[in-house]
Structure formats: structure tokens, C-alpha cells
PDB file of C-alpha atoms in Angstrom:
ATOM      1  CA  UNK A1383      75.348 137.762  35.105  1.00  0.00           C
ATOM      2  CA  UNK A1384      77.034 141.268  34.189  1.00  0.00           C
ATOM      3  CA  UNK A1385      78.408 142.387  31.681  1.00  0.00           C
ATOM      4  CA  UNK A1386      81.943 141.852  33.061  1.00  0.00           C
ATOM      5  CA  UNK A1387      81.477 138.306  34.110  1.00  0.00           C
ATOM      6  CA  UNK A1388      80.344 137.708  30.678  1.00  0.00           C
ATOM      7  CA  UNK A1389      83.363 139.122  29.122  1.00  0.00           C
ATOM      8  CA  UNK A1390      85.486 137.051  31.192  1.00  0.00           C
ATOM      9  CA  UNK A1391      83.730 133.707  30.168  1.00  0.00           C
ATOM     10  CA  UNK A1392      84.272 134.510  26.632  1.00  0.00           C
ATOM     11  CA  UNK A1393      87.657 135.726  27.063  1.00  0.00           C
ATOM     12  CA  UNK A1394      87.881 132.177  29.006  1.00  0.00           C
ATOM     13  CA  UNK A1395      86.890 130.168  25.857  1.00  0.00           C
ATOM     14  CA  UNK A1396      83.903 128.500  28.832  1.00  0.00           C
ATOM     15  CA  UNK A1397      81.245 127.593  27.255  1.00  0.00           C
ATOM     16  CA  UNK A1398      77.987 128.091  29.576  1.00  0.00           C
ATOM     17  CA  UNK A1399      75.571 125.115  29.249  1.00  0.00           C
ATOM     18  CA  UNK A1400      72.010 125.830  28.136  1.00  0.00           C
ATOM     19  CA  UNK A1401      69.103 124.435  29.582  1.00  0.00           C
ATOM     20  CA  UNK A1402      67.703 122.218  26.948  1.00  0.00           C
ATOM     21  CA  UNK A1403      64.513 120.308  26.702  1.00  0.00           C
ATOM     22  CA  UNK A1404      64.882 116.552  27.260  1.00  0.00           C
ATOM     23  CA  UNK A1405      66.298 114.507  24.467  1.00  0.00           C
ATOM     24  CA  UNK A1406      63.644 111.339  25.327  1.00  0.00           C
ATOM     25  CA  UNK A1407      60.677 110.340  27.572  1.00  0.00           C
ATOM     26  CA  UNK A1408      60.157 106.858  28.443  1.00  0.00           C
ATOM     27  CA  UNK A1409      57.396 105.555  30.657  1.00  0.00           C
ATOM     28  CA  UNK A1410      57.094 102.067  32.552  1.00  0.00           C
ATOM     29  CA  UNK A1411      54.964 100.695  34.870  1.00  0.00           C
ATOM     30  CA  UNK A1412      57.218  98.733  38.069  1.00  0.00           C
ATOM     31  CA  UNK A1413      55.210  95.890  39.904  1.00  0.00           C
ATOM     32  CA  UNK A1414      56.416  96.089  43.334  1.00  0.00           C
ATOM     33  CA  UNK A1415      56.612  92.463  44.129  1.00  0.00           C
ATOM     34  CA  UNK A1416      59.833  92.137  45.972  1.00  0.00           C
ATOM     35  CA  UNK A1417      60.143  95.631  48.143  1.00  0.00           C
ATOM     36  CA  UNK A1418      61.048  93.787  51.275  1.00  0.00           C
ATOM     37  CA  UNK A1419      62.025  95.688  54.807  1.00  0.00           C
ATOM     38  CA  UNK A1420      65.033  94.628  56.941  1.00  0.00           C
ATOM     39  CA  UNK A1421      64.524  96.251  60.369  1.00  0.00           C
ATOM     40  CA  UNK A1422      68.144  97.309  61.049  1.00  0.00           C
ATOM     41  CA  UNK A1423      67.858 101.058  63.001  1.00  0.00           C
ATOM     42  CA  UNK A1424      65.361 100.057  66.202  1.00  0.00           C
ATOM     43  CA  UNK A1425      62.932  97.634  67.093  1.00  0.00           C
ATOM     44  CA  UNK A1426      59.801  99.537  65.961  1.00  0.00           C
ATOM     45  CA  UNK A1427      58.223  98.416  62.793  1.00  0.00           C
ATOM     46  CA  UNK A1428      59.639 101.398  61.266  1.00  0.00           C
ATOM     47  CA  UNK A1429      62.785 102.819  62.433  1.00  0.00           C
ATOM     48  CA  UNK A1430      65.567 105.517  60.650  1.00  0.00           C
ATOM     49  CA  UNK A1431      67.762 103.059  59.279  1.00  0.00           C
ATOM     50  CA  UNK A1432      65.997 100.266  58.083  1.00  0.00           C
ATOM     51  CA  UNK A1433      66.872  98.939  54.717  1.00  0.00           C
ATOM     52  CA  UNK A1434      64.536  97.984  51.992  1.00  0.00           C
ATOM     53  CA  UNK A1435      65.604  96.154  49.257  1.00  0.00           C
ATOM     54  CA  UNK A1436      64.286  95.374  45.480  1.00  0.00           C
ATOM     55  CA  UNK A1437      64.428  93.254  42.554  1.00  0.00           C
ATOM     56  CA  UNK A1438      61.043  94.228  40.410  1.00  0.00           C
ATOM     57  CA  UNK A1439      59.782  93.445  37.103  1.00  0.00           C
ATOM     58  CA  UNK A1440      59.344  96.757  34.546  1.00  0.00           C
ATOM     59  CA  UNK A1441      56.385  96.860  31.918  1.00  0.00           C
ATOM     60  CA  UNK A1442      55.757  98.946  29.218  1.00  0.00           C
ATOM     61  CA  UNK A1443      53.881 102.260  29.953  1.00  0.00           C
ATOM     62  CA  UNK A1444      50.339  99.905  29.456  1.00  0.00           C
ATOM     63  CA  UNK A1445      51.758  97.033  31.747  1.00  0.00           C
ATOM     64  CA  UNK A1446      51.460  94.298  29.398  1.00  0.00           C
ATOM     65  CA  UNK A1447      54.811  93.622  28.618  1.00  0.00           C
ATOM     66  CA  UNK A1448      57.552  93.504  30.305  1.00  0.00           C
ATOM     67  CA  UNK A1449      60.334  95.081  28.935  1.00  0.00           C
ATOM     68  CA  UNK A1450      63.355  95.013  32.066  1.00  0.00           C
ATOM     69  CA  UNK A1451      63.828  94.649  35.584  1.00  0.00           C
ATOM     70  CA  UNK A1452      64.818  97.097  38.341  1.00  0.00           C
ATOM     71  CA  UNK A1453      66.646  96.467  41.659  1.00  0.00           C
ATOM     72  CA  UNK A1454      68.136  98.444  44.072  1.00  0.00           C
ATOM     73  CA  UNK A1455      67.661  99.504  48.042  1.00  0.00           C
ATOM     74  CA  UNK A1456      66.076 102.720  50.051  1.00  0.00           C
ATOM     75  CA  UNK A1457      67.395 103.547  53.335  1.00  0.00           C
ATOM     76  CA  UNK A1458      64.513 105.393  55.472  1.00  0.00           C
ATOM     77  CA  UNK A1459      65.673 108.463  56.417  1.00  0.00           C
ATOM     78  CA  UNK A1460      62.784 109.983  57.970  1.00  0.00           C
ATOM     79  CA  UNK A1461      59.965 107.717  60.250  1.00  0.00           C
ATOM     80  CA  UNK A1462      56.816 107.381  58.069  1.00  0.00           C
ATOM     81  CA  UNK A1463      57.820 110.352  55.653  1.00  0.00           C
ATOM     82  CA  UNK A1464      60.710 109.604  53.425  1.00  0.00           C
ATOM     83  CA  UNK A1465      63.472 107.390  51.784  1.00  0.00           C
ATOM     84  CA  UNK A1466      66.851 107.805  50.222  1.00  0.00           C
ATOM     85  CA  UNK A1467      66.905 105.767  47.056  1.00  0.00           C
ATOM     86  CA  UNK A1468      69.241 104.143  44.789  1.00  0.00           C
ATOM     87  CA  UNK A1469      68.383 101.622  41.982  1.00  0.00           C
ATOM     88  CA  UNK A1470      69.186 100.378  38.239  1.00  0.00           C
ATOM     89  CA  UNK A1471      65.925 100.111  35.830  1.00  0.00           C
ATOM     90  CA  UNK A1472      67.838  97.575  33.053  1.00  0.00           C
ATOM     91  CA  UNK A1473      66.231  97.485  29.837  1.00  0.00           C
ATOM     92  CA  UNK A1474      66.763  95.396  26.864  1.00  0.00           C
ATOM     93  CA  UNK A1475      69.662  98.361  25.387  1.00  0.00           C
ATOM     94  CA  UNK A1476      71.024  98.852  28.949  1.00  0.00           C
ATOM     95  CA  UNK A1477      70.674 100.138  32.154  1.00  0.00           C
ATOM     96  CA  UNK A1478      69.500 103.805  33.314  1.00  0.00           C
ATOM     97  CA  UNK A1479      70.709 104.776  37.274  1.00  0.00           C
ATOM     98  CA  UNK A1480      68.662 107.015  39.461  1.00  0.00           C
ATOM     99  CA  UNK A1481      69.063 108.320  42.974  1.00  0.00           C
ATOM    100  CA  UNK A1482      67.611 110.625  45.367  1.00  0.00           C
ATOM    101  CA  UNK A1483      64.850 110.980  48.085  1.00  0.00           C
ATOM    102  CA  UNK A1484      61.038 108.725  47.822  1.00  0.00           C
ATOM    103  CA  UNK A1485      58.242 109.878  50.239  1.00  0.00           C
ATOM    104  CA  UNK A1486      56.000 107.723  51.607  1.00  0.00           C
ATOM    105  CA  UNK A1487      53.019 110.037  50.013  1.00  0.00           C
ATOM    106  CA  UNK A1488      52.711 111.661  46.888  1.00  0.00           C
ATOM    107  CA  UNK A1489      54.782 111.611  43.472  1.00  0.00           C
ATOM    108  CA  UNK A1490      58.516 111.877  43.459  1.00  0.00           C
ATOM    109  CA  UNK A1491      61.370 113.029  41.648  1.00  0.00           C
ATOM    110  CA  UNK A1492      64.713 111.221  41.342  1.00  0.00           C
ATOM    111  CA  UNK A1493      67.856 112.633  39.385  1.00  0.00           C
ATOM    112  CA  UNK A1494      69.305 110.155  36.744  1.00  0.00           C
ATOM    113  CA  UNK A1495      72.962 109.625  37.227  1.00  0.00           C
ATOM    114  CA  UNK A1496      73.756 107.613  34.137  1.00  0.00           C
ATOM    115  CA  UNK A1497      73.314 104.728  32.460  1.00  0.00           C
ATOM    116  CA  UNK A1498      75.079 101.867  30.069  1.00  0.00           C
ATOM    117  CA  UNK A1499      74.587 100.880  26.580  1.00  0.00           C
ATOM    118  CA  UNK A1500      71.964 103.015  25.015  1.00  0.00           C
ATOM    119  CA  UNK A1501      71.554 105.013  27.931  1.00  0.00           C
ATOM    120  CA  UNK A1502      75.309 105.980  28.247  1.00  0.00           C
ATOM    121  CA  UNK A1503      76.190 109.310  29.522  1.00  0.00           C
ATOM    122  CA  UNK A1504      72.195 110.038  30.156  1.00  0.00           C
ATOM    123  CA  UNK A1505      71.455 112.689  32.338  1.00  0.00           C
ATOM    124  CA  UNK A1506      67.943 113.709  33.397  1.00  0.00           C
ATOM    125  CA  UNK A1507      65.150 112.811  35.753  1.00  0.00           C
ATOM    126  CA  UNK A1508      63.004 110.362  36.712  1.00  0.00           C
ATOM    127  CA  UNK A1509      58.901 110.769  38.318  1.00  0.00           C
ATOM    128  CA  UNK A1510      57.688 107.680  40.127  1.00  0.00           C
ATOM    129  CA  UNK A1511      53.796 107.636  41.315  1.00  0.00           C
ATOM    130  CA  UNK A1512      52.220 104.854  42.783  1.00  0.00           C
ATOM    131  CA  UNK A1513      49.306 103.592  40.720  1.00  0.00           C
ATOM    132  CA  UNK A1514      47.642 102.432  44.027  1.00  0.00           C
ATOM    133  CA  UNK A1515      47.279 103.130  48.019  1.00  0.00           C
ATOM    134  CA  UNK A1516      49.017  99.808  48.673  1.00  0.00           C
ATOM    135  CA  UNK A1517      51.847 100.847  46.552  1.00  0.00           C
ATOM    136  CA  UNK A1518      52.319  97.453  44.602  1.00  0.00           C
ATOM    137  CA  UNK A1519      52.949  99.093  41.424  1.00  0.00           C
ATOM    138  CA  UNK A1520      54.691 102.720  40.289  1.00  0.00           C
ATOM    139  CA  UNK A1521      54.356 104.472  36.930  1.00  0.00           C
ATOM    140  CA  UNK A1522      57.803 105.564  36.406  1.00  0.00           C
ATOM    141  CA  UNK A1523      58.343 108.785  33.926  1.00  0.00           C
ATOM    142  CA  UNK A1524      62.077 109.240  32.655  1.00  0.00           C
ATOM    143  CA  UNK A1525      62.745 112.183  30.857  1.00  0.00           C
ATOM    144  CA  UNK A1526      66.480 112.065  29.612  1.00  0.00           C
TER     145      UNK A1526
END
């Protein structure tokens, strides 16, 4: 910024957020036992459009215990590459909302929206990798 743009801020009284480091990391582990595909944009097996929907059990970050639930629905966006996400994890102190875009390959990055309870007013971002080829389980990474 110059000089003059800073001067008007401050003569503004804006204040001009900082980027911080994250407040809290949390790690889980999501079985994927529900993720079930409604064909809704073709008749191909996989078709922009279709609709898959969730209701999964969360574990702790050694997936013993579980510690919540998640459920939500992706909308494929993209043949074979990519979904648009959107999905509550709910823990035992509330619920944490993320959205955003889920390739089929590769880790992915999802912007928290929010959250209830403990997790009220959270901003922040979540990493999801799947801990296998078949993709019946994700390691999920908050950072908040």
C-alpha cells in the first residue's frame, strides 16, 4: 500500500486485519461408510450433476475412538476430476462447517465457514487426504 492509502486508513479509524497463525489444529480420521452416489445429471456412471450424499462416523486422529459424526453432500462438478462440497463435522462441543472444491486425486483444501458451540465464529481451513486408494477413510486436518 502507499503511503497515502495508509494515511487514509488511519485517518478512517479501519483497522487492517493481520494474518495470524491458527488459533487450534485438530485432526480426525472420517470412515467413509455411507458416501453414496445418486445419478441425477446423465445416464453414465458418472455424470456433472450427480449428487453424493454422507452421514460418516469421525475418530480421533489414531482412529480408535470416535469422537463425532459428519454429513453433508458433493455435487460433481467436473467428470472424474472434481467435487463441490458442503458438510458439518459435529463434535461432542459443536459443530465446525466447511465448503469448497474435493478432487478425485490428491489432498484437498476446504475453507471453514463456521461453526456452533465451541467452534462459534471459527474461521480457518480444513485438509482432507484419503488414507487409502479406495477412499474409505480421510484424515481430516482443521486448522482454526
Amino acid at each position: 500500500m502507499t503511503k497515502t492509502t495508509w494515511i487514509a486508513i488511519a485517518a478512517l479509524g479501519l483497522a487492517v486485519p493481520a494474518h495470524a497463525a491458527p488459533a487450534a489444529t485438530m485432526d480426525f480420521v472420517e470412515r467413509a461408510d455411507t458416501d453414496t452416489v445418486s445419478v441425477k445429471g446423465g445416464s453414465a456412471a458418472d455424470n456433472v450433476g450427480d449428487v453424493m450424499t454422507f452421514t460418516n462416523p469421525i475418530y480421533d486422529a489414531a482412529n480408535t475412538t470416535k469422537v463425532g459424526t459428519d454429513q453433508g453432500y458433493c455435487v460433481r462438478m467436473i467428470v472424474g476430476k472434481m467435487w463441490e462440497c458442503h458438510w458439518t463435522t459435529t463434535l461432542a462441543t459443536g459443530q465446525i462447517m466447511v465448503d469448497g472444491p474435493v478432487g478425485d486425486a490428491g489432498d484437498t483444501v476446504l475453507v471453514v465457514t463456521g461453526g456452533t458451540g465451541a467452534y462459534r465464529g471459527v474461521r480457518g481451513e480444513m485438509s482432507i487426504h484419503a488414507r487409502d486408494a479406495k477412499a474409505s477413510a480421510y484424515d481430516f486436518h482443521f486448522r482454526l
